[in-house]
PDB file of C-alpha atoms in Angstrom:
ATOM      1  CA  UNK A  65       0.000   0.000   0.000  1.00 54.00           C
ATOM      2  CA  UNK A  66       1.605   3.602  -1.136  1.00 65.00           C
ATOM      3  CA  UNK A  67       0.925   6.344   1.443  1.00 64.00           C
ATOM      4  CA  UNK A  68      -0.052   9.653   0.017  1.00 67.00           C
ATOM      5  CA  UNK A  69       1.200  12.182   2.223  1.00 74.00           C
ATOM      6  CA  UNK A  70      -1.048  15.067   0.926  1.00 77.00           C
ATOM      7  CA  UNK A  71      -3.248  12.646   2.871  1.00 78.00           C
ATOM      8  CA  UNK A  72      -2.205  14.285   6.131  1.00 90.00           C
ATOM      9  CA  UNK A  73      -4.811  16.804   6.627  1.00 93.00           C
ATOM     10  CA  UNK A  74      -8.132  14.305   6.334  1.00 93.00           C
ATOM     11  CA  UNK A  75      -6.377  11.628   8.628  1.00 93.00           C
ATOM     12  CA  UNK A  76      -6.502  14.133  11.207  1.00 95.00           C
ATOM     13  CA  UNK A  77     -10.089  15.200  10.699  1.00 97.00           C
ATOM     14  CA  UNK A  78     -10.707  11.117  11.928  1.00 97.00           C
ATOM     15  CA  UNK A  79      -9.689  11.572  15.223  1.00 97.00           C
ATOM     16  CA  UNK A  80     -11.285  15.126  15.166  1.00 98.00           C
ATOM     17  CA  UNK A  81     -14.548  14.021  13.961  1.00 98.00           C
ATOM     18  CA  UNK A  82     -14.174  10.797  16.583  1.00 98.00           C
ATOM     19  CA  UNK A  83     -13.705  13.483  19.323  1.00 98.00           C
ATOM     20  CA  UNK A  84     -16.057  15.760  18.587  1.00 98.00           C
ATOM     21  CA  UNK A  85     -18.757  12.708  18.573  1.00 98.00           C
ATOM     22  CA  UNK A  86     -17.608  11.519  21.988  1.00 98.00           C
ATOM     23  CA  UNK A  87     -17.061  15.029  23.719  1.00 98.00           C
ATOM     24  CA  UNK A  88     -20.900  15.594  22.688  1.00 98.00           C
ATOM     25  CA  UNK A  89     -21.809  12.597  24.315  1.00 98.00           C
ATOM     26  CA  UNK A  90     -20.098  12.564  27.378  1.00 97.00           C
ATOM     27  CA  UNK A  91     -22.455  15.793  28.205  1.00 96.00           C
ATOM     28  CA  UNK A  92     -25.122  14.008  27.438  1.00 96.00           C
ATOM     29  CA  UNK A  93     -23.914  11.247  29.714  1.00 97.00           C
ATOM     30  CA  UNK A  94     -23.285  13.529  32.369  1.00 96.00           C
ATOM     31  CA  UNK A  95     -26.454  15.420  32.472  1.00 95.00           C
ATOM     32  CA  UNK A  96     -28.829  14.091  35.296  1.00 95.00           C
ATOM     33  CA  UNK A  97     -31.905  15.369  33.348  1.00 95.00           C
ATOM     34  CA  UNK A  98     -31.329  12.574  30.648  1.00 96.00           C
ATOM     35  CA  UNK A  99     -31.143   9.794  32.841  1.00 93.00           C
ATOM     36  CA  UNK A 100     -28.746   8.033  30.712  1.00 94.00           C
ATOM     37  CA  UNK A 101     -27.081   5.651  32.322  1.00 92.00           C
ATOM     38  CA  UNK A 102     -30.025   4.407  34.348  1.00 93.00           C
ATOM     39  CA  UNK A 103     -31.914   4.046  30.918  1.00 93.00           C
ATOM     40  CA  UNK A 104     -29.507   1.812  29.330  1.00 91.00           C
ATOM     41  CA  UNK A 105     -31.143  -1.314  30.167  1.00 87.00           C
ATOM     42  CA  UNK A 106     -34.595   0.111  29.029  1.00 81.00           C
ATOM     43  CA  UNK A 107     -36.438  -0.186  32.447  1.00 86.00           C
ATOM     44  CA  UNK A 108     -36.533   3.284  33.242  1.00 91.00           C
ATOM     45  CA  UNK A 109     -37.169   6.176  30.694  1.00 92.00           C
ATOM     46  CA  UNK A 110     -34.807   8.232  29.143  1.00 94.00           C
ATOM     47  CA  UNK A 111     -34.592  11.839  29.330  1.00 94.00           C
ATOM     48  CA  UNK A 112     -35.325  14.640  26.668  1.00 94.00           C
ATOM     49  CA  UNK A 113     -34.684  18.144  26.918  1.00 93.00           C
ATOM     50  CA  UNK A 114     -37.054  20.583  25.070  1.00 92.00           C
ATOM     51  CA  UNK A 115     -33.940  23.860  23.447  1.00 90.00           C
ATOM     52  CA  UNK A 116     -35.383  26.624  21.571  1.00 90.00           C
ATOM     53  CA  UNK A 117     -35.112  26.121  17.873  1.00 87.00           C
ATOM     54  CA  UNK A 118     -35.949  23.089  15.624  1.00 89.00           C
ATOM     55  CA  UNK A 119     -33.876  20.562  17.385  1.00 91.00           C
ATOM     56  CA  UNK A 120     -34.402  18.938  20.998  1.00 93.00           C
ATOM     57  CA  UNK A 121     -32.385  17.068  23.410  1.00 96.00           C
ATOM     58  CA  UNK A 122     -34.219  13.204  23.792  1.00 95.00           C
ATOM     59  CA  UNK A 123     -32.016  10.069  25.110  1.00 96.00           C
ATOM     60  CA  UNK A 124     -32.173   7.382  23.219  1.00 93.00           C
ATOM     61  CA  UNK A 125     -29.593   4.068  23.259  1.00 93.00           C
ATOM     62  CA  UNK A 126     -29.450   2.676  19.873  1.00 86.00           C
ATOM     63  CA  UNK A 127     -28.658  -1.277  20.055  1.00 80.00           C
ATOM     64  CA  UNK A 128     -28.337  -1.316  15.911  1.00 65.00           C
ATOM     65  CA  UNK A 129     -26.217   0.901  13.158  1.00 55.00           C
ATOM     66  CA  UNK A 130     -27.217   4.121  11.562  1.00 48.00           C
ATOM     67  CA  UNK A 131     -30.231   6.019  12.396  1.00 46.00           C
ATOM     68  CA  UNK A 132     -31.886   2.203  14.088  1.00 46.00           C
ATOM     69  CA  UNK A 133     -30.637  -0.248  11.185  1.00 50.00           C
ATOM     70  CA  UNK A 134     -30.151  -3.743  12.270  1.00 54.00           C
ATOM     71  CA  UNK A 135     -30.992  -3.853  15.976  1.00 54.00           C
ATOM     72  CA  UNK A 136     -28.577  -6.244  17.918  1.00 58.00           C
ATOM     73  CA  UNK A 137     -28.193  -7.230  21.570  1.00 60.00           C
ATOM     74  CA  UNK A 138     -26.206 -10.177  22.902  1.00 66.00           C
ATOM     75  CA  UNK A 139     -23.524 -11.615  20.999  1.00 75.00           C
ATOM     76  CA  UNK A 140     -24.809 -10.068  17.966  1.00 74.00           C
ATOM     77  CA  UNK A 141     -23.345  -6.614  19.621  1.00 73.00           C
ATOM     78  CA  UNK A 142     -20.086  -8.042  19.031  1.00 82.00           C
ATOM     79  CA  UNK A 143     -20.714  -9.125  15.900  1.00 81.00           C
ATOM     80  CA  UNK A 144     -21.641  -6.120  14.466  1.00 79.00           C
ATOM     81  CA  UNK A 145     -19.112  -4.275  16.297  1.00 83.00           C
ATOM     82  CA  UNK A 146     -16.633  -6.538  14.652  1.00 88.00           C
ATOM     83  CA  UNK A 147     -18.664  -5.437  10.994  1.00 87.00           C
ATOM     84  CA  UNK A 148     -18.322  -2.054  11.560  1.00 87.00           C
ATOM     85  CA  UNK A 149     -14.432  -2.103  12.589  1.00 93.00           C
ATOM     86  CA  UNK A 150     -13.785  -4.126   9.168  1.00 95.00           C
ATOM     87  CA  UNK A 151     -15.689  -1.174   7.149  1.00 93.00           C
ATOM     88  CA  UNK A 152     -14.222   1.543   8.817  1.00 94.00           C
ATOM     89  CA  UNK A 153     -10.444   0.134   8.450  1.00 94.00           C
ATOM     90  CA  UNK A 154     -11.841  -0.466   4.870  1.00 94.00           C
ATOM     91  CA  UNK A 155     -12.800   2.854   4.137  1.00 95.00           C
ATOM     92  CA  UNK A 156      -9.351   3.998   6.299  1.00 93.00           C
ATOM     93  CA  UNK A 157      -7.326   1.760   3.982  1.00 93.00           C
ATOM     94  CA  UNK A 158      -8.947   3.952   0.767  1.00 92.00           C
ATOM     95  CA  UNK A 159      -8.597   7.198   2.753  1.00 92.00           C
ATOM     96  CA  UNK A 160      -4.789   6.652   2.947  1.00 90.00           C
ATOM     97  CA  UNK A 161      -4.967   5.766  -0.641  1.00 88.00           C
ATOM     98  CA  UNK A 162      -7.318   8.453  -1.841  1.00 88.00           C
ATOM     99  CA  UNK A 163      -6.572  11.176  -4.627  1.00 87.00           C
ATOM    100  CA  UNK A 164      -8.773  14.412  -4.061  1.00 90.00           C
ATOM    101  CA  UNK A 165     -10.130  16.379  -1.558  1.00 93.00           C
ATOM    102  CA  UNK A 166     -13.590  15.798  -1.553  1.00 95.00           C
ATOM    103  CA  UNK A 167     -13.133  11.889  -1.633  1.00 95.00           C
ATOM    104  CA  UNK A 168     -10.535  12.379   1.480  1.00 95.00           C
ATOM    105  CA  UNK A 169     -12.840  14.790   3.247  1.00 97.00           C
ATOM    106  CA  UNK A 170     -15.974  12.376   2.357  1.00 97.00           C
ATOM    107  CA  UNK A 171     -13.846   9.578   3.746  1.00 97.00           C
ATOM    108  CA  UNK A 172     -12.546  10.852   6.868  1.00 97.00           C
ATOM    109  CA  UNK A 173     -16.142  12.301   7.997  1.00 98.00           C
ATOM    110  CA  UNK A 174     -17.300   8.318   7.580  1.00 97.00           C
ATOM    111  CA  UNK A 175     -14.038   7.130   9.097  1.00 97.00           C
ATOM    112  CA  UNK A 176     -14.499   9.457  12.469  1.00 98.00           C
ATOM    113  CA  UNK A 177     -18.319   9.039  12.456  1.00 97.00           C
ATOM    114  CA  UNK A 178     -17.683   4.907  12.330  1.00 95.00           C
ATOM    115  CA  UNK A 179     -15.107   5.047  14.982  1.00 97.00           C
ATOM    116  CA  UNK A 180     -17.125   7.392  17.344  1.00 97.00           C
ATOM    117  CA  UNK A 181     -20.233   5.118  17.408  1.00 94.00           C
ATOM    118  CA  UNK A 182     -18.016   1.775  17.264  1.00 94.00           C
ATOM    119  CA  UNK A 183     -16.556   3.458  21.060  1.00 96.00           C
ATOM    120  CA  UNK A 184     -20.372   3.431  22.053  1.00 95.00           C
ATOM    121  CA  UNK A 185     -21.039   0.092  21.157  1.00 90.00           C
ATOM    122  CA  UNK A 186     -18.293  -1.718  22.653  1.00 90.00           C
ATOM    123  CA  UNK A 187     -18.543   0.565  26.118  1.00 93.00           C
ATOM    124  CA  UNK A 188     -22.084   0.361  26.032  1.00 92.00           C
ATOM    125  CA  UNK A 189     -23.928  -2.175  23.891  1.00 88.00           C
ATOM    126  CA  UNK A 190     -25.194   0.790  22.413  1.00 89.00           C
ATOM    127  CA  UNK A 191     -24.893   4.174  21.348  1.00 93.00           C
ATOM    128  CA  UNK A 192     -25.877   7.476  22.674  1.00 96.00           C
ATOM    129  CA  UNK A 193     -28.152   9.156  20.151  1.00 96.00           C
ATOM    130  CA  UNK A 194     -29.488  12.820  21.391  1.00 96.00           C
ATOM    131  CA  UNK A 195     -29.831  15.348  18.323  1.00 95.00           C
ATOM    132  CA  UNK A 196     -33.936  15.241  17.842  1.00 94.00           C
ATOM    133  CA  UNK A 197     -34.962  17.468  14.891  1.00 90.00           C
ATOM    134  CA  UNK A 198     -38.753  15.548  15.244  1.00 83.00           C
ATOM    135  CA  UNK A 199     -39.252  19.290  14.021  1.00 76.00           C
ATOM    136  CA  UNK A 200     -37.789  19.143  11.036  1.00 80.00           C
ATOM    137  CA  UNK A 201     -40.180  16.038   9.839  1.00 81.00           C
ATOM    138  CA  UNK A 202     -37.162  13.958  10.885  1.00 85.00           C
ATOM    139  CA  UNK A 203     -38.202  11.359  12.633  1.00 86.00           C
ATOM    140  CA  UNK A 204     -35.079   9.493  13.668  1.00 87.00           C
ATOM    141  CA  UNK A 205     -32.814  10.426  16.524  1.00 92.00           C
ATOM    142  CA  UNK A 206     -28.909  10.415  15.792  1.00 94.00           C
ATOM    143  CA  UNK A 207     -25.567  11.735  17.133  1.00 96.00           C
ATOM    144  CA  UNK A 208     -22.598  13.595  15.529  1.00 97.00           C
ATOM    145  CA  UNK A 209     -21.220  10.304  14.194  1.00 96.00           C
ATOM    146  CA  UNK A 210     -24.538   9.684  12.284  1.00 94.00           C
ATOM    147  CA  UNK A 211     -24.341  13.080  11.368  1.00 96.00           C
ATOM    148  CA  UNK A 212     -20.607  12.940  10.229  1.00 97.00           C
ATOM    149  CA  UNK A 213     -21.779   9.395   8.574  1.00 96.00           C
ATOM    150  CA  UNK A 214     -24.540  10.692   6.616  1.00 95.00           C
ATOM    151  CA  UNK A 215     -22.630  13.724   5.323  1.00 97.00           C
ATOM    152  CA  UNK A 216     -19.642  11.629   4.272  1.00 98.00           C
ATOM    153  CA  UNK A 217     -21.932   9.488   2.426  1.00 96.00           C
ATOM    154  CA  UNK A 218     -23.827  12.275   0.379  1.00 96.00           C
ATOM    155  CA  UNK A 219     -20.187  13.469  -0.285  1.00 97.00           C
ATOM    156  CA  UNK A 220     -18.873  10.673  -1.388  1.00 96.00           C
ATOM    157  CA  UNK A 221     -21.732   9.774  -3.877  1.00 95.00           C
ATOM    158  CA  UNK A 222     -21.470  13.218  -5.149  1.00 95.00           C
ATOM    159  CA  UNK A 223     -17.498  12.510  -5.570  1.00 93.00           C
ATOM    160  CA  UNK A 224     -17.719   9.046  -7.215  1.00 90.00           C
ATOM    161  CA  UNK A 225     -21.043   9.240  -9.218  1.00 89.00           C
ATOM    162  CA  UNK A 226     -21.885  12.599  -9.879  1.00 82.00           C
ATOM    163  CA  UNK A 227     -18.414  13.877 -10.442  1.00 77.00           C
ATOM    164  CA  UNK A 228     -16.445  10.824 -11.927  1.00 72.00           C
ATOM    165  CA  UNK A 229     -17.847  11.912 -15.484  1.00 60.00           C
ATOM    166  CA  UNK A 230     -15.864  14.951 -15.230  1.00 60.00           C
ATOM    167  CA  UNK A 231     -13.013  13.526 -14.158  1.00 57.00           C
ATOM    168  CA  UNK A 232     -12.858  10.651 -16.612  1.00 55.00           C
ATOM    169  CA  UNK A 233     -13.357  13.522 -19.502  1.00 53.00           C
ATOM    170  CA  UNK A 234     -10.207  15.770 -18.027  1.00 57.00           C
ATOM    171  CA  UNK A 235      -7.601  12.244 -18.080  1.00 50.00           C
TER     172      UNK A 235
END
C-alpha cells in the first residue's frame, strides 16, 4: 500500500470528527436530566430536553447501526461491532490511498463518524443518540457520528457518481 502524504490533513479530521462525537456525548452522559445511564437497560425512561429552535435534546440508546438499522443485543453486539471495525479500516485503507479532496474529506467524515459510534457500542452495547430534529419532519434520533456518517456518504456519492464523469473527460 503507497501512502499519500497530501493525505495528512483528512487523517486528522478522523480523530477530530471521533472526538467531537464523543465530547458531545459525554455531556449528554453527564447530564442528570437525561437519565442516561439508568436508561440503558430500558427499564426506566430516558430523558429529553425541550432547546429553543428546531432541534431537541431526547435520550435514546441505539442497540443497531445508523439512524436504528439492524438492531442487535447479545452476541450479535459483538458481531456487528466486529462489521463495523472491518468497514471503517476499509474505508481507512482507501482514505490513505485516496486522490482528491472531496473523496478524502468524504472519507474521513465516515471514518471518524464509524469510529465514534463503534466506542459506544463496545462501552455500552449501544450508542448514545441525542440530536432530535422531530421538528424538522425527521423522525429518527442520531448523534454527531450519524451526522458525520450521513454527510460523508452524500459526499462521497457526489465525488464518485456525480463527479467521476468529469473527471474521466479531463484524463
Amino acid at each position: 500500500m503507497k501512502f499519500n502524504p497530501a493525505n495528512i490533513w483528512a487523517l486528522a479530521l478522523v480523530p477530530v470528527v471521533t472526538l467531537a462525537d464523543q465530547v458531545s456525548k459525554w455531556l449528554i452522559l453527564s447530564e442528570p436530566r437525561f437519565n442516561a445511564l439508568a436508561c440503558l437497560d430500558g427499564t426506566v425512561a430516558c430523558g429529553r430536553m425541550i432547546v429553543p429552535g428546531p432541534i431537541d435534546l431526547s435520550m435514546l440508546w441505539n442497540r443497531g447501526m445508523s439512524y436504528g438499522f439492524l438492531q442487535s443485543e447479545g452476541i450479535m453486539r459483538w458481531v456487528l461491532a466486529g462489521v463495523m471495525l472491518v468497514i471503517a479500516l476499509g474505508f481507512l485503507v482507501w482514505l490513505l490511498r485516496a486522490d482528491g479532496r472531496l473523496l478524502k474529506l468524504s472519507l474521513a467524515l465516515v471514518v471518524g463518524g464509524a469510529f465514534g459510534n463503534l466506542i459506544d457500542r463496545v462501552r455500552f452495547g449501544a450508542v448514545v443518540d441525542f440530536i432530535d430534529a422531530n421538528a424538522l419532519f425527521f423522525p429518527w434520533v442520531f448523534n454527531v457520528a450519524d451526522a458525520a456518517i450521513s454527510v460523508g456518504a452524500v459526499l462521497l456519492f457526489v465525488d464518485q457518481f456525480l463527479l467521476s464523469g468529469r473527471k474521466q473527460a479531463k484524463a
